[in-house]
Short mmCIF file of C-alpha atoms in Angstrom, two decimals:
data_model
loop_
_atom_site.label_atom_id
_atom_site.label_comp_id
_atom_site.label_asym_id
_atom_site.label_seq_id
_atom_site.Cartn_x
_atom_site.Cartn_y
_atom_site.Cartn_z
CA MET G 1 -3.98 -5.67 -22.06
CA ASP G 2 -3.16 -1.60 -24.22
CA TRP G 3 -3.04 0.18 -21.24
CA GLU G 4 0.20 -1.53 -20.00
CA GLN G 5 1.73 -1.87 -23.25
CA ALA G 6 1.34 1.42 -23.91
CA GLY G 7 3.03 2.26 -20.29
CA MET G 8 0.61 4.81 -19.40
CA VAL G 9 -2.93 5.06 -17.89
CA PRO G 10 -5.35 7.78 -20.13
CA GLU G 11 -5.34 11.95 -17.64
CA ASP G 12 -8.91 11.47 -18.56
CA VAL G 13 -9.22 8.18 -16.51
CA PHE G 14 -8.63 9.70 -13.78
CA GLN G 15 -9.95 12.33 -13.82
CA LYS G 16 -12.89 9.93 -14.25
CA PHE G 17 -12.71 7.97 -11.10
CA ALA G 18 -11.77 11.59 -9.20
CA SER G 19 -15.43 13.05 -10.30
CA ALA G 20 -16.72 10.27 -9.28
CA ASN G 21 -15.10 10.35 -6.26
CA MET G 22 -14.09 6.77 -7.02
CA LEU G 23 -10.89 7.40 -5.16
CA ILE G 24 -11.64 7.85 -2.05
CA PRO G 25 -12.53 4.13 -2.05
CA SER G 26 -8.86 3.37 -0.76
CA LEU G 27 -8.35 4.53 1.82
CA PRO G 28 -8.08 2.91 5.19
CA ALA G 29 -11.89 2.20 6.26
CA PRO G 30 -13.08 4.97 8.24
CA LEU G 31 -12.96 6.80 5.78
CA PRO G 32 -12.49 10.53 7.03
CA ILE G 33 -16.79 11.50 7.34
CA ALA G 34 -15.32 14.67 8.96
CA TRP G 35 -13.36 16.32 6.38
CA LEU G 36 -15.71 14.03 3.25
CA LYS G 37 -18.63 16.20 4.63
CA LYS G 38 -17.25 19.67 4.40
CA LEU G 39 -15.89 18.92 0.82
CA GLY G 40 -19.33 17.97 0.10
CA VAL G 41 -18.84 14.66 -0.37
CA HIS G 42 -21.38 12.06 1.62
CA ASP G 43 -22.02 8.39 -0.38
CA ILE G 44 -19.96 6.72 -2.41
CA LEU G 45 -21.45 6.54 -6.12
CA GLY G 46 -25.15 7.87 -4.32
CA THR G 47 -25.45 3.89 -2.62
CA VAL G 48 -23.21 3.85 0.46
CA LYS G 49 -22.71 6.51 2.77
CA VAL G 50 -19.64 7.70 3.64
CA GLU G 51 -20.36 7.44 7.97
CA GLU G 52 -21.48 3.32 6.30
CA TRP G 53 -18.10 2.75 4.73
CA ASP G 54 -16.61 -0.16 6.70
CA TYR G 55 -13.29 -2.69 5.01
CA ILE G 56 -15.47 -4.68 3.47
CA HIS G 57 -16.52 -1.88 1.34
CA THR G 58 -12.16 -1.21 0.32
CA ALA G 59 -11.80 -5.71 -0.17
CA ILE G 60 -14.54 -5.42 -2.15
CA PHE G 61 -13.82 -2.26 -4.25
CA ILE G 62 -9.51 -2.81 -4.76
CA ASP G 63 -10.29 -6.38 -5.58
CA GLU G 64 -12.63 -5.32 -8.05
CA MET G 65 -9.86 -3.26 -8.57
CA CYS G 66 -7.38 -6.09 -9.51
CA ARG G 67 -9.91 -7.72 -11.28
CA SER G 68 -8.12 -7.65 -14.41
CA GLY G 69 -5.65 -9.37 -13.55
CA LEU G 70 -3.04 -7.04 -14.15
CA GLN G 71 -1.57 -4.46 -11.06
CA GLY G 72 -0.22 -1.20 -12.44
CA PRO G 73 -3.87 -0.01 -13.53
CA PRO G 74 -5.51 0.21 -10.61
CA ALA G 75 -1.94 1.49 -9.05
CA SER G 76 -2.01 4.35 -11.34
CA LEU G 77 -4.79 5.73 -10.39
CA THR G 78 -5.41 4.58 -7.05
CA THR G 79 -1.47 4.65 -5.31
CA GLY G 80 -1.06 8.17 -3.63
CA MET G 81 -4.72 8.08 -2.04
CA SER G 82 -3.59 5.03 -0.82
CA TYR G 83 -0.86 5.60 0.94
CA GLY G 84 -0.07 9.00 0.46
CA VAL G 85 -2.97 10.63 1.59
CA PRO G 86 -3.46 9.14 5.23
CA PRO G 87 -0.11 10.08 7.25
CA ILE G 88 -1.80 13.89 6.61
CA LEU G 89 -5.02 13.01 7.61
CA LYS G 90 -3.81 10.57 10.70
CA PHE G 91 -1.01 13.15 12.25
CA GLY G 92 -1.37 15.69 10.37
CA SER G 93 -1.84 19.13 12.48
CA PRO G 94 -4.78 20.46 11.72
CA GLN G 95 -2.92 23.95 8.93
CA LEU G 96 -1.09 20.98 7.56
CA GLN G 97 -4.57 19.51 6.53
CA GLU G 98 -5.70 22.38 5.62
CA ARG G 99 -3.89 23.72 2.55
CA PHE G 100 -3.72 20.16 1.39
CA LEU G 101 -6.92 17.35 2.11
CA PRO G 102 -9.22 19.95 -0.33
CA ASP G 103 -6.77 19.35 -3.51
CA LEU G 104 -6.40 15.84 -2.79
CA LEU G 105 -9.36 14.06 -1.76
CA LEU G 106 -11.10 15.71 -4.45
CA GLY G 107 -8.01 13.89 -6.69
CA LYS G 108 -7.51 18.04 -8.49
CA LYS G 109 -3.78 17.29 -7.57
CA ARG G 110 -2.16 13.88 -7.00
CA ILE G 111 0.65 12.40 -4.45
CA CYS G 112 3.26 10.14 -3.80
CA ILE G 113 4.33 8.28 -0.82
CA ALA G 114 7.93 8.39 -1.30
CA ILE G 115 9.94 5.84 1.90
CA THR G 116 12.53 3.64 -0.41
CA GLU G 117 16.08 4.91 -1.31
CA PRO G 118 19.02 3.02 -3.05
CA GLU G 119 20.37 2.23 -0.08
CA ALA G 120 17.72 1.41 2.17
CA GLY G 121 14.87 -0.19 0.76
CA SER G 122 12.86 -2.69 3.51
CA ASP G 123 15.48 -1.08 5.90
CA VAL G 124 13.35 2.24 6.26
CA ALA G 125 15.64 3.22 9.10
CA GLY G 126 18.72 3.45 7.50
CA ILE G 127 16.95 6.63 4.68
CA GLN G 128 19.81 8.62 3.75
CA THR G 129 17.99 11.53 2.30
CA THR G 130 17.74 14.69 4.65
CA ALA G 131 15.78 17.27 5.69
CA THR G 132 18.17 20.48 7.74
CA LYS G 133 16.67 23.69 8.64
CA THR G 134 17.37 27.01 7.60
CA PRO G 135 19.71 28.55 10.14
CA ASP G 136 16.12 30.94 10.13
CA GLY G 137 14.34 27.88 10.89
CA LYS G 138 10.89 28.60 7.65
CA PHE G 139 12.64 26.23 5.64
CA TYR G 140 14.23 22.51 5.12
CA ILE G 141 16.69 22.15 2.70
CA VAL G 142 16.24 18.62 1.40
CA ASN G 143 19.34 16.47 -0.24
CA GLY G 144 19.10 12.42 -1.31
CA THR G 145 17.61 10.54 -3.27
CA LYS G 146 14.37 8.32 -3.28
CA LYS G 147 13.98 5.24 -5.28
CA TRP G 148 10.84 2.68 -6.25
CA ILE G 149 7.99 5.83 -5.12
CA THR G 150 4.79 4.43 -7.48
CA ASN G 151 2.69 7.34 -8.53
CA GLY G 152 5.32 9.73 -8.25
CA ILE G 153 5.63 11.58 -11.57
CA TRP G 154 3.02 12.80 -11.86
CA SER G 155 2.83 13.65 -8.11
CA SER G 156 2.34 17.38 -7.32
CA TYR G 157 3.25 15.49 -3.87
CA ALA G 158 5.08 13.28 -1.51
CA THR G 159 4.95 12.04 1.90
CA MET G 160 8.10 11.55 2.24
CA ALA G 161 10.37 10.33 4.50
CA VAL G 162 13.66 12.76 5.30
CA ARG G 163 17.18 12.52 8.46
CA THR G 164 15.63 15.28 10.82
CA SER G 165 18.81 14.95 13.21
CA GLY G 166 20.50 11.23 13.70
CA PRO G 167 21.24 8.12 12.84
CA GLY G 168 18.36 5.22 13.82
CA PRO G 169 14.72 4.83 13.73
CA SER G 170 14.85 8.56 15.67
CA GLY G 171 15.79 10.43 13.02
CA LEU G 172 13.57 10.51 10.44
CA SER G 173 10.63 12.94 10.36
CA LEU G 174 7.61 12.86 7.48
CA LEU G 175 7.39 15.88 4.80
CA ILE G 176 5.20 17.07 2.16
CA VAL G 177 7.68 17.45 -0.02
CA PRO G 178 6.35 19.39 -3.65
CA LEU G 179 7.69 17.89 -6.94
CA LEU G 180 6.26 18.51 -9.85
CA ASN G 181 8.03 21.84 -12.04
CA HIS G 182 8.74 22.42 -8.36
CA PRO G 183 13.72 23.52 -7.30
CA GLY G 184 15.85 21.19 -7.02
CA VAL G 185 13.48 18.25 -8.04
CA THR G 186 14.33 16.37 -11.36
CA MET G 187 12.33 12.68 -11.76
CA ARG G 188 11.97 10.49 -14.18
CA LYS G 189 9.57 6.97 -14.99
CA ILE G 190 12.26 3.19 -14.23
CA LYS G 191 10.82 0.60 -16.52
CA THR G 192 9.31 -2.59 -14.29
CA THR G 193 8.80 -6.41 -14.96
CA GLY G 194 4.74 -4.97 -14.45
CA GLY G 195 2.96 -2.65 -13.66
CA GLN G 196 4.21 -0.21 -16.34
CA THR G 197 1.50 1.95 -16.32
CA SER G 198 1.81 2.88 -12.10
CA GLY G 199 4.39 5.26 -13.03
CA THR G 200 8.05 3.63 -10.93
CA THR G 201 10.02 7.52 -9.77
CA PHE G 202 13.70 7.65 -9.13
CA ILE G 203 12.82 11.19 -7.56
CA THR G 204 17.24 13.70 -6.68
CA LEU G 205 16.12 16.45 -4.62
CA ASP G 206 18.65 18.77 -4.89
CA ASP G 207 18.69 21.67 -1.41
CA VAL G 208 14.80 21.43 -2.14
CA ARG G 209 13.16 24.39 -0.34
CA VAL G 210 10.14 23.02 1.96
CA PRO G 211 8.63 25.05 4.31
CA THR G 212 9.14 23.47 7.93
CA GLU G 213 4.90 24.30 7.86
CA ASN G 214 5.08 21.24 5.95
CA LEU G 215 6.30 18.94 9.05
CA VAL G 216 3.76 15.86 9.75
CA GLY G 217 3.29 15.17 13.46
CA ASP G 218 6.33 15.89 14.70
CA GLU G 219 10.26 15.61 14.34
CA GLY G 220 11.56 12.62 15.63
CA ARG G 221 8.15 10.88 14.76
CA GLY G 222 7.77 10.01 11.12
CA MET G 223 9.02 6.12 11.29
CA ALA G 224 5.87 4.97 14.28
CA TYR G 225 4.12 7.15 11.28
CA ILE G 226 5.90 5.15 8.54
CA MET G 227 5.18 2.00 10.54
CA THR G 228 1.31 3.06 10.90
CA ASN G 229 1.11 3.66 7.42
CA PHE G 230 1.97 0.04 6.19
CA ASN G 231 -0.74 -1.95 8.10
CA HIS G 232 -3.10 -0.52 4.86
CA GLU G 233 -1.08 -1.28 1.89
CA ARG G 234 0.76 -4.46 2.94
CA LEU G 235 -3.08 -5.81 3.27
CA SER G 236 -4.13 -4.03 0.43
CA ILE G 237 -1.59 -5.67 -1.89
CA ALA G 238 -2.30 -8.65 -0.77
CA ILE G 239 -5.85 -8.07 -1.68
CA GLY G 240 -5.37 -7.16 -4.68
CA ALA G 241 -2.88 -10.20 -5.69
CA THR G 242 -5.71 -13.01 -3.94
CA ARG G 243 -7.18 -11.95 -6.75
CA GLN G 244 -4.94 -11.22 -9.35
CA ALA G 245 -3.42 -14.70 -8.52
CA ARG G 246 -7.66 -15.38 -8.95
CA VAL G 247 -7.63 -14.66 -12.37
CA ALA G 248 -4.70 -16.02 -13.28
CA LEU G 249 -5.63 -19.38 -12.33
CA ALA G 250 -8.73 -18.85 -14.17
CA ALA G 251 -7.16 -18.46 -17.66
CA ALA G 252 -4.90 -21.39 -16.56
CA PHE G 253 -7.98 -23.68 -15.92
CA ALA G 254 -9.19 -22.19 -19.87
CA TYR G 255 -5.86 -23.18 -21.45
CA CYS G 256 -5.47 -26.74 -19.78
CA LEU G 257 -8.94 -28.05 -21.27
CA HIS G 258 -7.99 -26.92 -24.27
CA ARG G 259 -4.64 -26.98 -24.78
CA GLU G 260 -2.89 -30.82 -26.68
CA ALA G 261 0.23 -32.76 -26.08
CA PHE G 262 0.67 -36.04 -26.20
CA GLY G 263 -2.02 -36.71 -28.06
CA LYS G 264 -4.26 -35.53 -25.30
CA THR G 265 -5.62 -32.31 -23.67
CA LEU G 266 -2.81 -30.89 -20.38
CA VAL G 267 -5.77 -31.77 -17.98
CA GLU G 268 -5.69 -34.67 -18.65
CA GLN G 269 -2.21 -35.24 -17.37
CA PRO G 270 -1.95 -36.03 -13.74
CA VAL G 271 0.97 -33.59 -13.10
CA VAL G 272 -1.13 -31.05 -14.59
CA ARG G 273 -4.18 -31.97 -12.70
CA HIS G 274 -1.94 -32.43 -9.80
CA ARG G 275 -0.78 -28.89 -10.30
CA LEU G 276 -4.18 -26.74 -10.69
CA ALA G 277 -5.18 -28.75 -7.55
CA ALA G 278 -1.98 -27.01 -5.84
CA ALA G 279 -2.39 -23.64 -6.27
CA GLY G 280 -6.29 -24.08 -6.49
CA ALA G 281 -5.47 -25.22 -2.74
CA LEU G 282 -3.43 -21.72 -1.75
CA LEU G 283 -4.99 -19.41 -3.55
CA GLU G 284 -8.23 -20.41 -1.34
CA GLY G 285 -7.14 -21.12 2.22
CA GLN G 286 -4.96 -17.90 1.09
CA SER G 287 -8.74 -16.05 0.47
CA ALA G 288 -10.18 -17.31 3.60
CA TRP G 289 -7.49 -15.59 5.18
CA ILE G 290 -7.79 -11.90 2.86
CA GLU G 291 -11.42 -12.34 3.90
CA GLN G 292 -11.31 -13.42 7.73
CA PHE G 293 -8.75 -10.52 8.46
CA VAL G 294 -11.49 -8.29 6.27
CA PHE G 295 -13.95 -9.26 8.57
CA GLN G 296 -11.15 -8.24 11.85
CA MET G 297 -10.77 -5.32 10.72
CA THR G 298 -14.27 -3.70 10.97
CA ARG G 299 -14.45 -4.96 14.00
CA LEU G 300 -11.39 -3.53 16.42
CA GLY G 301 -10.58 -0.40 16.47
CA LYS G 302 -7.47 1.43 14.40
CA VAL G 303 -4.64 0.61 17.16
CA GLU G 304 -6.21 -3.21 18.37
CA ALA G 305 -5.97 -3.31 14.73
CA ASP G 306 -2.56 -2.47 14.59
CA ARG G 307 -1.27 -4.19 17.54
CA LYS G 308 -3.09 -7.81 17.45
CA LEU G 309 -3.20 -8.09 12.90
CA GLY G 310 0.31 -6.31 11.95
CA GLY G 311 2.59 -8.84 12.68
CA LEU G 312 -0.41 -11.13 10.77
CA THR G 313 -0.81 -8.82 8.08
CA ALA G 314 3.26 -8.82 7.71
CA LEU G 315 2.50 -12.51 6.64
CA ALA G 316 -0.64 -12.15 4.36
CA LYS G 317 1.31 -9.62 2.78
CA ALA G 318 4.09 -11.82 2.47
CA GLN G 319 2.18 -15.28 1.26
CA ALA G 320 -0.18 -13.96 -1.01
CA GLY G 321 3.09 -12.75 -3.04
CA ARG G 322 4.11 -16.77 -3.17
CA VAL G 323 0.73 -17.63 -4.17
CA LEU G 324 0.66 -15.96 -6.61
CA ASP G 325 3.81 -17.09 -8.08
CA GLU G 326 2.56 -20.24 -7.75
CA CYS G 327 -1.35 -19.55 -10.28
CA ALA G 328 0.38 -17.14 -12.43
CA ARG G 329 2.92 -19.44 -14.44
CA GLY G 330 2.87 -19.50 -17.89
CA THR G 331 0.44 -16.45 -17.52
CA GLY G 332 0.80 -12.17 -18.00
CA ILE G 333 0.40 -11.67 -15.26
CA TYR G 334 3.61 -13.43 -13.97
CA ARG G 335 5.77 -10.48 -14.51
CA ASP G 336 3.27 -8.52 -11.89
CA VAL G 337 4.98 -11.78 -9.76
CA PRO G 338 8.15 -8.49 -8.07
CA ALA G 339 5.64 -5.26 -7.43
CA THR G 340 4.23 -7.73 -5.33
CA ARG G 341 6.37 -9.66 -3.36
CA ILE G 342 9.10 -7.00 -2.44
CA PRO G 343 6.83 -2.94 -2.02
CA GLY G 344 5.59 -2.71 1.30
CA GLY G 345 8.17 -5.50 2.79
CA SER G 346 9.89 -7.90 0.97
CA GLU G 347 9.04 -11.79 1.77
CA ASP G 348 12.03 -12.41 4.51
CA VAL G 349 11.61 -8.81 5.85
CA MET G 350 7.91 -9.27 6.28
CA PHE G 351 8.00 -13.48 7.87
CA ASP G 352 10.89 -12.03 9.91
CA LEU G 353 8.46 -8.91 11.30
CA ALA G 354 5.67 -11.22 11.86
CA VAL G 355 7.19 -13.77 14.04
CA ARG G 356 9.09 -11.37 16.37
CA GLN G 357 5.16 -9.61 16.06
CA LEU G 358 2.94 -12.06 17.16
CA VAL G 359 6.83 -13.41 19.76
CA LYS G 360 5.92 -10.44 21.75
CA ASN G 361 1.86 -10.53 21.52
CA TYR G 362 2.29 -14.03 22.83
CA GLN G 363 4.99 -12.99 26.04
CA SER G 364 2.55 -9.59 26.73
CA LYS G 365 -0.66 -12.41 26.57
CA THR G 366 1.02 -15.26 28.66
CA LYS G 367 2.34 -12.17 31.62
CA ALA G 368 -0.87 -11.18 31.59
CA LEU G 369 -2.52 -14.96 32.95
CA GLU G 370 0.62 -15.35 35.88
CA ARG G 371 -1.34 -14.42 39.49
CA PRO G 372 0.71 -12.24 41.38
CA LYS G 373 3.90 -13.63 43.95
CA GLY G 374 1.96 -14.56 46.88
CA SER G 375 -1.63 -14.28 45.48
CA SER G 376 -3.62 -18.44 46.25
CA LYS G 377 -3.67 -20.67 43.25
CA LEU G 378 -7.07 -21.58 44.37
#
């Protein structure tokens, strides 16, 4: 809590995590085994080999990081690694990976994911930040603004969504944009309701020159890359929020055992017991659902998981925000509720996405069950 009030996690904490390779567990499982072994990382804390690390380990890591009940400190350490590095691993060229991954994976430099803008939050296809090639084709000139960028203020780079061509999703690309001390880049910290230590940042880009070699994957494929990245982000938020909800409800329960009103403790009041029971039922259902998700992630490949669980992941993230809202009312943790319900996709957008993807999967499955025309009904 002292760190939250100060608005900063001490720099040496990040360095300790980096030197122990404890930023790496925030990456999506399975871990990038070849890259880690190339950098001399063969296990996590000497107990789990990198090739044996799966989503159950990831979930335990996220859960433990949120055990304080506060979202800000863990977000200050892991958000850049968790969401900014994966697009480079999945879609970056070998040359791009060689330039950036060694320093990023070992925590020597920091990165953030920069998608949201003042005029384009959940509407990713509406991004207005432009990246225009110079006549010689060697650089992109980037202009625009990014808002609510976690970890931005201390990041050397951003994996940034930019518009390289016309309107709509087909005009979006991903670039690795230099930030700290780079000409044309201005950053300022944004004060938020909760998560004061997470380094939420407003970024202004004024004729920022970025080498074309910093393009992630292909031009015009940015929207597809972003959507793939969102599933890990949303599940991570859901896991962390579920732990925060448990911490908050435990604190509320303990308070009700000794706080007195109308001549008896709060827990002796039927209406209070009802509220505790209702919140507990929501929490246990959410917790079991998250564990089911995590188990499924250990059994499904990335492509299959995105197809089968993408919509459900959005639903789980949205529900996690609602459960945290219910469990954290009246506690200090409640200040973190907006930072759960909005990032990664606002609640209404998540519910809509979930139903649309479930409809798509339903139609695909039922079509597969149809008999070919002219075939026997027997």
